[in-house]
Each structure stands twice: as C-alpha cells, then as structure tokens.
Short mmCIF file of C-alpha atoms in Angstrom, two decimals:
data_model
loop_
_atom_site.label_atom_id
_atom_site.label_comp_id
_atom_site.label_asym_id
_atom_site.label_seq_id
_atom_site.Cartn_x
_atom_site.Cartn_y
_atom_site.Cartn_z
CA MET A 9 17.25 -75.39 -89.94
CA THR A 10 13.67 -74.84 -89.50
CA ASP A 11 10.89 -76.74 -87.70
CA ALA A 12 9.49 -79.40 -90.17
CA PRO A 13 5.81 -79.31 -90.72
CA GLY A 14 3.93 -80.99 -87.80
CA LYS A 15 6.99 -80.66 -85.66
CA PRO A 16 6.42 -78.66 -82.07
CA ARG A 17 7.81 -75.33 -82.19
CA THR A 18 11.13 -74.74 -80.53
CA THR A 19 10.80 -72.76 -77.29
CA ILE A 20 12.96 -71.52 -74.67
CA VAL A 21 12.00 -74.64 -72.51
CA THR A 22 13.12 -77.08 -75.13
CA LEU A 23 16.27 -75.40 -75.38
CA SER A 24 16.86 -75.38 -71.69
CA ARG A 25 16.32 -79.21 -71.80
CA SER A 26 18.67 -79.61 -74.49
CA ALA A 27 21.24 -77.57 -73.00
CA GLY A 28 20.79 -79.14 -69.38
CA VAL A 29 20.35 -75.61 -67.76
CA SER A 30 17.48 -73.54 -66.70
CA THR A 31 15.18 -71.45 -68.97
CA SER A 32 16.59 -68.24 -67.07
CA THR A 33 20.13 -69.17 -68.12
CA VAL A 34 19.09 -69.63 -71.61
CA SER A 35 17.13 -66.36 -71.78
CA ARG A 36 20.15 -64.44 -70.37
CA ALA A 37 22.51 -66.17 -72.58
CA LEU A 38 20.34 -65.27 -75.56
CA LYS A 39 20.58 -61.54 -74.53
CA GLY A 40 24.32 -61.67 -74.17
CA ASP A 41 24.31 -61.34 -70.28
CA PRO A 42 27.94 -61.08 -69.46
CA SER A 43 27.26 -63.27 -66.36
CA ILE A 44 26.87 -66.40 -68.35
CA SER A 45 30.25 -67.71 -69.35
CA PRO A 46 31.45 -67.44 -72.95
CA ALA A 47 31.49 -71.22 -73.49
CA MET A 48 28.15 -71.68 -72.24
CA ARG A 49 26.76 -68.73 -74.08
CA ALA A 50 28.13 -70.11 -77.46
CA ARG A 51 26.78 -73.59 -76.95
CA ILE A 52 23.24 -72.24 -76.17
CA VAL A 53 23.49 -69.77 -79.29
CA ALA A 54 24.56 -72.85 -81.32
CA LEU A 55 21.92 -74.94 -80.09
CA ALA A 56 19.25 -72.03 -80.88
CA ALA A 57 20.71 -71.82 -84.40
CA GLU A 58 20.44 -75.32 -84.92
CA ALA A 59 16.87 -75.55 -83.94
CA GLY A 60 15.77 -72.45 -85.86
CA TYR A 61 14.65 -71.04 -82.40
CA MET A 62 12.59 -67.60 -82.83
CA PRO A 63 11.82 -65.57 -79.64
CA ASN A 64 8.29 -65.23 -78.69
CA ILE A 65 7.66 -61.65 -78.92
CA MET A 66 4.47 -61.57 -77.07
CA ALA A 67 6.12 -63.47 -74.11
CA ARG A 68 8.94 -61.15 -74.22
CA THR A 69 6.51 -58.38 -73.89
CA LEU A 70 4.86 -59.65 -71.09
CA SER A 71 8.00 -60.58 -68.94
CA SER A 72 9.76 -57.22 -70.00
CA GLY A 73 6.95 -54.98 -70.41
CA ARG A 74 8.56 -54.04 -74.11
CA SER A 75 7.71 -55.40 -77.35
CA GLY A 76 10.79 -53.74 -79.18
CA LEU A 77 8.23 -52.42 -81.59
CA ILE A 78 7.74 -48.99 -82.84
CA GLY A 79 4.41 -47.92 -84.35
CA LEU A 80 4.83 -46.16 -87.63
CA VAL A 81 1.54 -44.28 -88.45
CA LEU A 82 1.15 -43.28 -92.19
CA GLY A 83 -1.68 -41.37 -93.86
CA PRO A 84 -2.26 -41.08 -97.51
CA ALA A 85 0.59 -39.48 -99.26
CA THR A 86 0.67 -38.20 -102.80
CA ASN A 87 3.83 -36.18 -102.16
CA PRO A 88 6.97 -38.02 -103.16
CA PHE A 89 8.69 -36.14 -100.24
CA TYR A 90 7.20 -38.67 -97.81
CA ALA A 91 8.59 -41.64 -99.78
CA MET A 92 12.03 -40.09 -99.19
CA LEU A 93 11.26 -39.62 -95.54
CA LEU A 94 10.23 -43.07 -95.02
CA GLU A 95 13.28 -44.57 -96.77
CA GLU A 96 15.38 -42.61 -94.49
CA LEU A 97 13.35 -43.65 -91.38
CA VAL A 98 13.78 -47.32 -92.35
CA ARG A 99 17.53 -46.94 -93.00
CA GLN A 100 18.30 -45.29 -89.67
CA ALA A 101 15.87 -47.54 -87.81
CA ALA A 102 17.53 -50.66 -89.49
CA ALA A 103 21.33 -49.34 -88.27
CA LYS A 104 19.83 -49.02 -84.71
CA GLN A 105 18.13 -52.58 -84.84
CA GLN A 106 14.81 -51.16 -84.27
CA ARG A 107 11.38 -52.45 -85.53
CA PHE A 108 8.42 -50.88 -87.00
CA MET A 109 4.89 -51.86 -87.18
CA ILE A 110 3.37 -50.07 -89.83
CA ILE A 111 -0.31 -48.67 -89.67
CA HIS A 112 -2.18 -46.94 -92.26
CA ALA A 113 -4.45 -44.32 -90.64
CA GLY A 114 -6.36 -43.36 -93.81
CA ALA A 115 -7.38 -39.78 -94.56
CA GLY A 116 -7.96 -37.09 -91.81
CA PRO A 117 -6.43 -37.18 -88.29
CA ILE A 118 -5.71 -40.22 -86.65
CA GLU A 119 -8.54 -41.18 -84.51
CA ASP A 120 -9.43 -43.79 -81.59
CA SER A 121 -9.30 -46.84 -83.99
CA THR A 122 -5.70 -46.30 -84.87
CA ALA A 123 -4.70 -45.57 -81.35
CA GLU A 124 -6.33 -48.59 -80.23
CA ALA A 125 -4.42 -50.79 -82.76
CA LEU A 126 -1.23 -49.34 -81.36
CA LEU A 127 -2.13 -50.09 -77.72
CA HIS A 128 -3.43 -53.66 -78.84
CA TYR A 129 0.04 -54.53 -80.43
CA ARG A 130 1.73 -53.21 -77.39
CA VAL A 131 4.22 -50.81 -79.15
CA ASP A 132 6.82 -49.01 -77.22
CA GLY A 133 6.35 -45.80 -79.18
CA CYS A 134 4.64 -44.15 -82.15
CA LEU A 135 6.40 -42.17 -85.19
CA ILE A 136 3.96 -40.26 -87.11
CA THR A 137 4.94 -38.86 -90.56
CA SER A 138 2.34 -38.27 -93.32
CA ALA A 139 -0.72 -38.55 -91.07
CA ASP A 140 -1.96 -36.13 -88.36
CA LEU A 141 -3.15 -36.89 -84.82
CA SER A 142 -6.48 -35.79 -83.18
CA SER A 143 -6.24 -34.49 -79.64
CA ARG A 144 -8.36 -37.36 -78.40
CA ALA A 145 -5.90 -39.92 -79.91
CA ALA A 146 -2.89 -38.17 -78.51
CA ASP A 147 -4.67 -38.18 -75.12
CA VAL A 148 -5.27 -42.09 -75.35
CA CYS A 149 -1.79 -42.80 -76.23
CA ALA A 150 -0.38 -40.67 -73.19
CA ARG A 151 -2.94 -42.36 -70.95
CA ASN A 152 -1.50 -45.58 -71.61
CA GLY A 153 2.15 -44.65 -71.46
CA VAL A 154 2.83 -44.93 -75.33
CA PRO A 155 5.08 -41.79 -76.21
CA VAL A 156 4.34 -40.17 -79.62
CA VAL A 157 6.76 -38.20 -81.95
CA MET A 158 5.72 -36.31 -85.19
CA ILE A 159 8.29 -35.90 -88.03
CA ASN A 160 7.48 -33.22 -90.42
CA ARG A 161 4.36 -32.14 -88.60
CA ILE A 162 3.55 -29.40 -85.91
CA PRO A 163 3.55 -30.16 -82.39
CA ARG A 164 0.26 -31.40 -80.50
CA GLU A 165 -0.46 -31.77 -76.94
CA HIS A 166 0.91 -35.17 -75.66
CA ALA A 167 3.27 -35.37 -78.88
CA SER A 168 6.84 -34.33 -79.51
CA ALA A 169 7.61 -32.94 -83.02
CA VAL A 170 10.40 -32.61 -85.40
CA SER A 171 10.33 -30.39 -88.28
CA CYS A 172 12.04 -28.00 -90.45
CA ASP A 173 11.62 -24.37 -89.97
CA ASN A 174 9.05 -24.16 -92.59
CA ALA A 175 8.52 -20.30 -92.35
CA GLU A 176 11.97 -19.52 -92.77
CA GLY A 177 12.18 -21.70 -95.76
CA GLY A 178 9.42 -19.74 -97.50
CA ALA A 179 10.87 -16.56 -96.54
CA SER A 180 14.36 -17.63 -97.82
CA LEU A 181 12.87 -18.28 -101.15
CA ALA A 182 11.07 -15.08 -101.17
CA ARG A 183 14.21 -13.04 -100.74
CA PHE A 184 15.87 -15.05 -103.30
CA LEU A 185 12.96 -14.12 -105.81
CA ARG A 186 13.22 -10.56 -104.86
CA ALA A 187 16.70 -10.38 -105.41
CA GLY A 188 16.32 -11.80 -108.95
CA GLY A 189 13.96 -8.70 -109.71
CA HIS A 190 10.64 -10.52 -109.38
CA ARG A 191 7.63 -8.30 -108.16
CA ARG A 192 4.49 -10.15 -108.61
CA ALA A 193 4.23 -13.59 -106.97
CA GLY A 194 1.65 -16.43 -107.25
CA ILE A 195 1.53 -19.07 -104.53
CA LEU A 196 0.55 -22.63 -105.22
CA HIS A 197 -0.49 -23.96 -101.72
CA SER A 198 -1.90 -27.29 -100.45
CA GLY A 199 -5.15 -26.10 -98.64
CA ALA A 200 -5.99 -25.30 -95.23
CA GLY A 201 -5.42 -28.70 -93.84
CA SER A 202 -1.65 -28.43 -94.35
CA SER A 203 0.13 -27.23 -91.37
CA ASN A 204 3.46 -27.15 -93.19
CA GLY A 205 2.22 -25.43 -96.16
CA ILE A 206 0.83 -22.83 -94.31
CA GLU A 207 3.75 -22.00 -92.47
CA ARG A 208 5.95 -22.00 -95.89
CA GLU A 209 3.03 -19.71 -97.39
CA ARG A 210 3.37 -17.30 -94.28
CA GLY A 211 7.01 -17.05 -94.26
CA PHE A 212 7.14 -16.23 -97.95
CA THR A 213 4.23 -13.58 -97.97
CA GLU A 214 5.90 -11.76 -94.98
CA ALA A 215 9.23 -11.63 -96.81
CA PHE A 216 7.94 -11.17 -100.27
CA ASP A 217 5.00 -8.57 -99.91
CA LYS A 218 6.95 -5.37 -99.39
CA ASP A 219 8.76 -2.42 -101.16
CA GLY A 220 6.43 -2.73 -104.23
CA ALA A 221 6.48 -6.41 -104.38
CA ARG A 222 3.23 -8.35 -103.79
CA THR A 223 1.33 -11.66 -103.95
CA VAL A 224 -1.16 -11.43 -106.81
CA PHE A 225 -2.32 -15.02 -107.30
CA ARG A 226 -3.10 -18.16 -104.95
CA TYR A 227 -4.19 -21.39 -105.90
CA ASP A 228 -5.06 -24.48 -103.81
CA ALA A 229 -3.01 -27.28 -105.81
CA ARG A 230 -3.62 -30.01 -103.11
CA SER A 231 0.08 -30.94 -103.05
CA VAL A 232 -0.38 -33.30 -106.35
CA TYR A 233 1.10 -32.82 -109.69
CA GLU A 234 -2.24 -32.51 -111.46
CA GLY A 235 -2.92 -29.43 -108.97
CA GLY A 236 0.25 -27.92 -110.11
CA TYR A 237 -0.49 -28.34 -113.72
CA ALA A 238 -4.30 -26.88 -113.39
CA ALA A 239 -2.49 -23.81 -111.46
CA GLY A 240 0.09 -23.36 -114.43
CA GLU A 241 -2.99 -23.48 -117.06
CA ALA A 242 -4.92 -20.85 -115.00
CA ILE A 243 -1.93 -18.55 -114.79
CA VAL A 244 -1.05 -18.87 -118.69
CA ALA A 245 -4.60 -17.75 -119.46
CA MET A 246 -4.35 -14.53 -117.50
CA PRO A 247 -3.61 -11.39 -119.17
CA ALA A 248 0.14 -10.80 -119.37
CA ASN A 249 0.05 -7.64 -117.38
CA LYS A 250 -1.76 -9.43 -114.57
CA ARG A 251 0.16 -12.61 -114.64
CA PRO A 252 2.63 -13.20 -111.76
CA ASP A 253 6.43 -13.45 -112.95
CA CYS A 254 7.34 -15.85 -110.41
CA LEU A 255 5.69 -18.79 -108.64
CA PHE A 256 6.22 -20.18 -105.19
CA ALA A 257 4.93 -23.86 -105.00
CA VAL A 258 4.72 -25.16 -101.26
CA SER A 259 6.22 -28.62 -102.72
CA ASP A 260 8.19 -29.73 -105.58
CA ILE A 261 5.62 -31.81 -106.94
CA ILE A 262 3.18 -29.01 -107.30
CA GLY A 263 5.87 -26.68 -109.01
CA MET A 264 6.65 -29.59 -111.26
CA GLY A 265 3.12 -29.63 -112.59
CA ALA A 266 3.10 -25.93 -113.06
CA MET A 267 6.22 -25.89 -115.20
CA ASP A 268 4.92 -28.44 -117.43
CA ALA A 269 1.70 -26.57 -118.03
CA ILE A 270 3.40 -23.31 -118.46
CA ARG A 271 5.56 -24.84 -121.23
CA ALA A 272 2.83 -26.77 -122.66
CA LYS A 273 0.89 -23.49 -123.31
CA GLY A 274 3.93 -21.93 -124.86
CA LEU A 275 5.60 -19.79 -122.22
CA ARG A 276 9.08 -20.33 -120.89
CA VAL A 277 10.54 -21.15 -117.56
CA PRO A 278 12.16 -19.07 -116.33
CA GLU A 279 12.40 -16.39 -118.92
CA ASP A 280 8.55 -15.78 -118.59
CA ILE A 281 7.81 -17.02 -115.32
CA SER A 282 10.19 -18.35 -112.49
CA VAL A 283 9.28 -21.29 -110.33
CA VAL A 284 10.55 -22.26 -107.02
CA GLY A 285 9.52 -25.27 -104.97
CA PHE A 286 10.05 -27.10 -101.50
CA ASP A 287 11.54 -30.45 -100.24
CA CYS A 288 14.18 -30.99 -102.74
CA ILE A 289 12.80 -34.56 -103.96
CA PRO A 290 14.97 -36.40 -106.51
CA ASP A 291 12.69 -36.05 -109.60
CA GLY A 292 13.11 -32.25 -109.25
CA ALA A 293 16.52 -32.37 -109.93
CA ARG A 294 16.04 -33.78 -113.45
CA PRO A 295 17.21 -31.55 -116.26
CA HIS A 296 13.61 -30.86 -117.53
CA TYR A 297 12.78 -29.45 -114.11
CA ALA A 298 16.00 -28.53 -112.48
CA ILE A 299 13.65 -26.62 -109.99
CA THR A 300 15.18 -24.22 -107.29
CA THR A 301 13.90 -25.57 -103.83
CA PHE A 302 14.32 -25.81 -100.39
CA ARG A 303 16.17 -28.74 -98.98
CA GLN A 304 14.50 -30.08 -95.79
CA PRO A 305 17.21 -31.87 -93.49
CA VAL A 306 15.44 -35.24 -93.82
CA ALA A 307 18.39 -37.26 -92.27
CA ALA A 308 18.66 -34.85 -89.18
CA MET A 309 15.02 -34.71 -88.78
CA VAL A 310 14.80 -38.58 -88.75
CA ARG A 311 17.68 -38.80 -86.28
CA ARG A 312 16.32 -36.40 -83.86
CA GLY A 313 12.77 -38.02 -84.17
CA LEU A 314 14.38 -41.54 -83.34
CA ASP A 315 16.34 -40.09 -80.63
CA LEU A 316 13.53 -38.22 -78.95
CA LEU A 317 11.21 -41.23 -79.09
CA ALA A 318 13.99 -43.64 -77.67
CA ALA A 319 14.60 -41.02 -74.59
CA ARG A 320 10.68 -41.08 -73.87
CA ILE A 321 10.48 -44.78 -74.18
CA GLY A 322 13.36 -45.13 -71.74
CA GLU A 323 11.87 -42.35 -69.44
CA PRO A 324 8.29 -41.73 -69.88
CA LYS A 325 7.92 -38.67 -67.51
CA LEU A 326 10.27 -36.59 -70.07
CA PRO A 327 8.27 -33.51 -71.27
CA ASP A 328 7.34 -33.06 -74.67
CA GLU A 329 9.67 -31.33 -76.99
CA SER A 330 9.33 -29.29 -80.34
CA VAL A 331 12.44 -29.16 -82.49
CA LEU A 332 12.77 -26.79 -85.46
CA LEU A 333 15.74 -27.49 -87.90
CA ARG A 334 17.27 -25.18 -90.63
CA GLY A 335 17.18 -26.18 -94.28
CA GLU A 336 18.99 -24.49 -97.24
CA ILE A 337 18.23 -23.28 -100.48
CA VAL A 338 19.29 -25.34 -103.45
CA ILE A 339 19.69 -22.92 -106.52
CA ARG A 340 19.05 -24.56 -110.02
CA THR A 341 17.73 -23.09 -113.25
CA SER A 342 14.02 -22.72 -112.79
CA ALA A 343 14.08 -19.22 -111.49
CA ARG A 344 15.96 -16.13 -112.71
CA GLN A 345 18.33 -14.77 -110.09
CA ALA A 346 20.55 -11.62 -109.48
CA ALA A 347 23.69 -11.42 -111.23
CA GLY A 348 25.56 -12.24 -108.33
CA GLY A 349 22.75 -14.63 -106.66
CA GLY A 350 21.92 -14.58 -103.22
CA GLU A 351 18.92 -12.94 -101.36
CA VAL A 352 17.76 -9.51 -100.35
CA ALA A 353 18.23 -8.53 -96.95
CA ASP A 354 15.24 -7.48 -94.98
#
C-alpha cells in the first residue's frame, strides 16, 4: 500500500502515533534492535508495511552520520571489459545490500566538481573504475573523510587500489608467444594515458625482447575496435619480411579489430600472424575470434575492493593499501603455440 496523491507522507512520527510508542522505539524496531520484543517489532513492521513507509535517507544520514550510499564514479569506457566489471560490482554489492549512487565523471581525471558532488550527496565512500582521480580531487575526498578505492587502476595518494598484475600478464603472454616460435612482435597499445596498458606493454617487452626476439611495431589503438582494425590494416600493408609474426593487444577489443582487418586483407590468423589480447571479455571467446588472452580476476578484484572500502568506512584512519592480484592465460586458437604448449622460461 502506498500513499495516495495528496495524502501526507508516512513518517516515523506518524508510525509512532499509530503504534502508541515513541519514535525511538519505532526506529530501533525497524533496525532490528534485539532490545525490542519480537511481538512489538512484528507489530511495528506490519504497520510500516501497511502504511508504505519509506525511511528518510537524509534524516538517517543526519542522525547517524552515514548515508549507506557508495559513490560509483565512471568515466567514458569504450572497452567492454568495464561493462563486465560493472556487472560484477552490482552483483556483489546487491548481495551485501550495498547501494550505489552513480556519477559520470566525463573524460580525463576526476576533478573538483565530481568530488564536490560526492560530498554533496554525503556518500560513505567512493569506488572508481573506468575513471581516473586527480591528486586534488583525492585530497578533497580525504580531507572530508570519504575513503576512495580504485578498481583496475593504479594507486594514487589518498586512495587504495586493487588491480590485476598487469606487468606479469604481459610477460606471461610474451613467454607464451616466444614458446610458439615467434620472433617479431607488434604491440597494439592504448596510449600514454592508460596506466594499465603501459604496465602490460612494459611486462611484455621485458619478457619478449631477448635472445633474438624483438618488438618491431607499435600502434596506438586507443583501446577501441576501430583502432585495432586500423592497426591490422597497417600491418598487412607492410612488406612481408618486415611484418610482425605476432601481435600483443593490450585489450581484447583491440585484438579483435586487428584480427578482422588481417583476415579482410587476405592473411590468416594464426597461420600468418598470431594475435593475443588481454581482459578475457565474453565476445573474445566467440568462434570467429577465439582470442588467446589473459583473464583478469574480476570477481576477486571486486570482492577485495568492496572489502577495502567497507573497512575504511568503518575505520577512517586505516592506511591506504595497494593490492595486486594474479590472473591467468586463457589459450584459444588465435596464436600458434609450441607442440607441448606452455611458456618459455626466463
């Protein structure tokens, strides 16, 4: 039952009058306080349900100092990985009965206006995924007691962070390609603004560029399918003796674009050029791509991120923490591999 148009909103005061008890008793009963008898609690809960009572979140915030809201800050994300990450965040948060207020930060680092919005809505803490955080905005949150946790981002001052070990992921893929006999690598990266991509590229080149194997091609694909496709076209146009025999794309969506371009121009994957990616997005498993990739431990990253945030909401003086989690190679058919599979030892 809900309030009819024009009918005064049911409040904790009107509920207390109906029940013949104090507002404090009603409040404690609705929170499940064990000091309230089961019979009284059941009676008050029934009255609240019949009246369509909804708690006043702002009033609760003022009385308890907590809103029960977590600010979830998103930036523009063309990489499908972030949709996968967001889905897992929502699933785990729902299981914990946590509620998000989503704020879109736009392109570039999160600045003062976004930080001010978080403070205006009195969020208890802030999670950041596809956006980045300016040092000034991080300082604003810290000075106002709003803990920040970044998932799939590198750490910043005044913020905790959880991410996959991106450098090790890149190195694992490099060792896998070297084991398959590849000696000329191309790297399809996502620009200087992507800290994750930079770490993946660093790990890859350190593990690949040795013993006669080397990186011969780099292309800024901007972490979009179209960028990968353009890179694939550029590679096919190269003389065969200069062309890389394998490609490392720092995200699956880039690698998928490159694969389509390579095939459209008459070359074969993996017979002519092997392609590996990163992220293990669902579309990459489709038979048309079957891209060998590095799976990030998304569920574990989200679980650890939510735990870090909850701990800092409960104890604001806890120090910031940076957590690296290990992922794993998922071998499919887009890259040639050694007869026995596996990686080359360092």
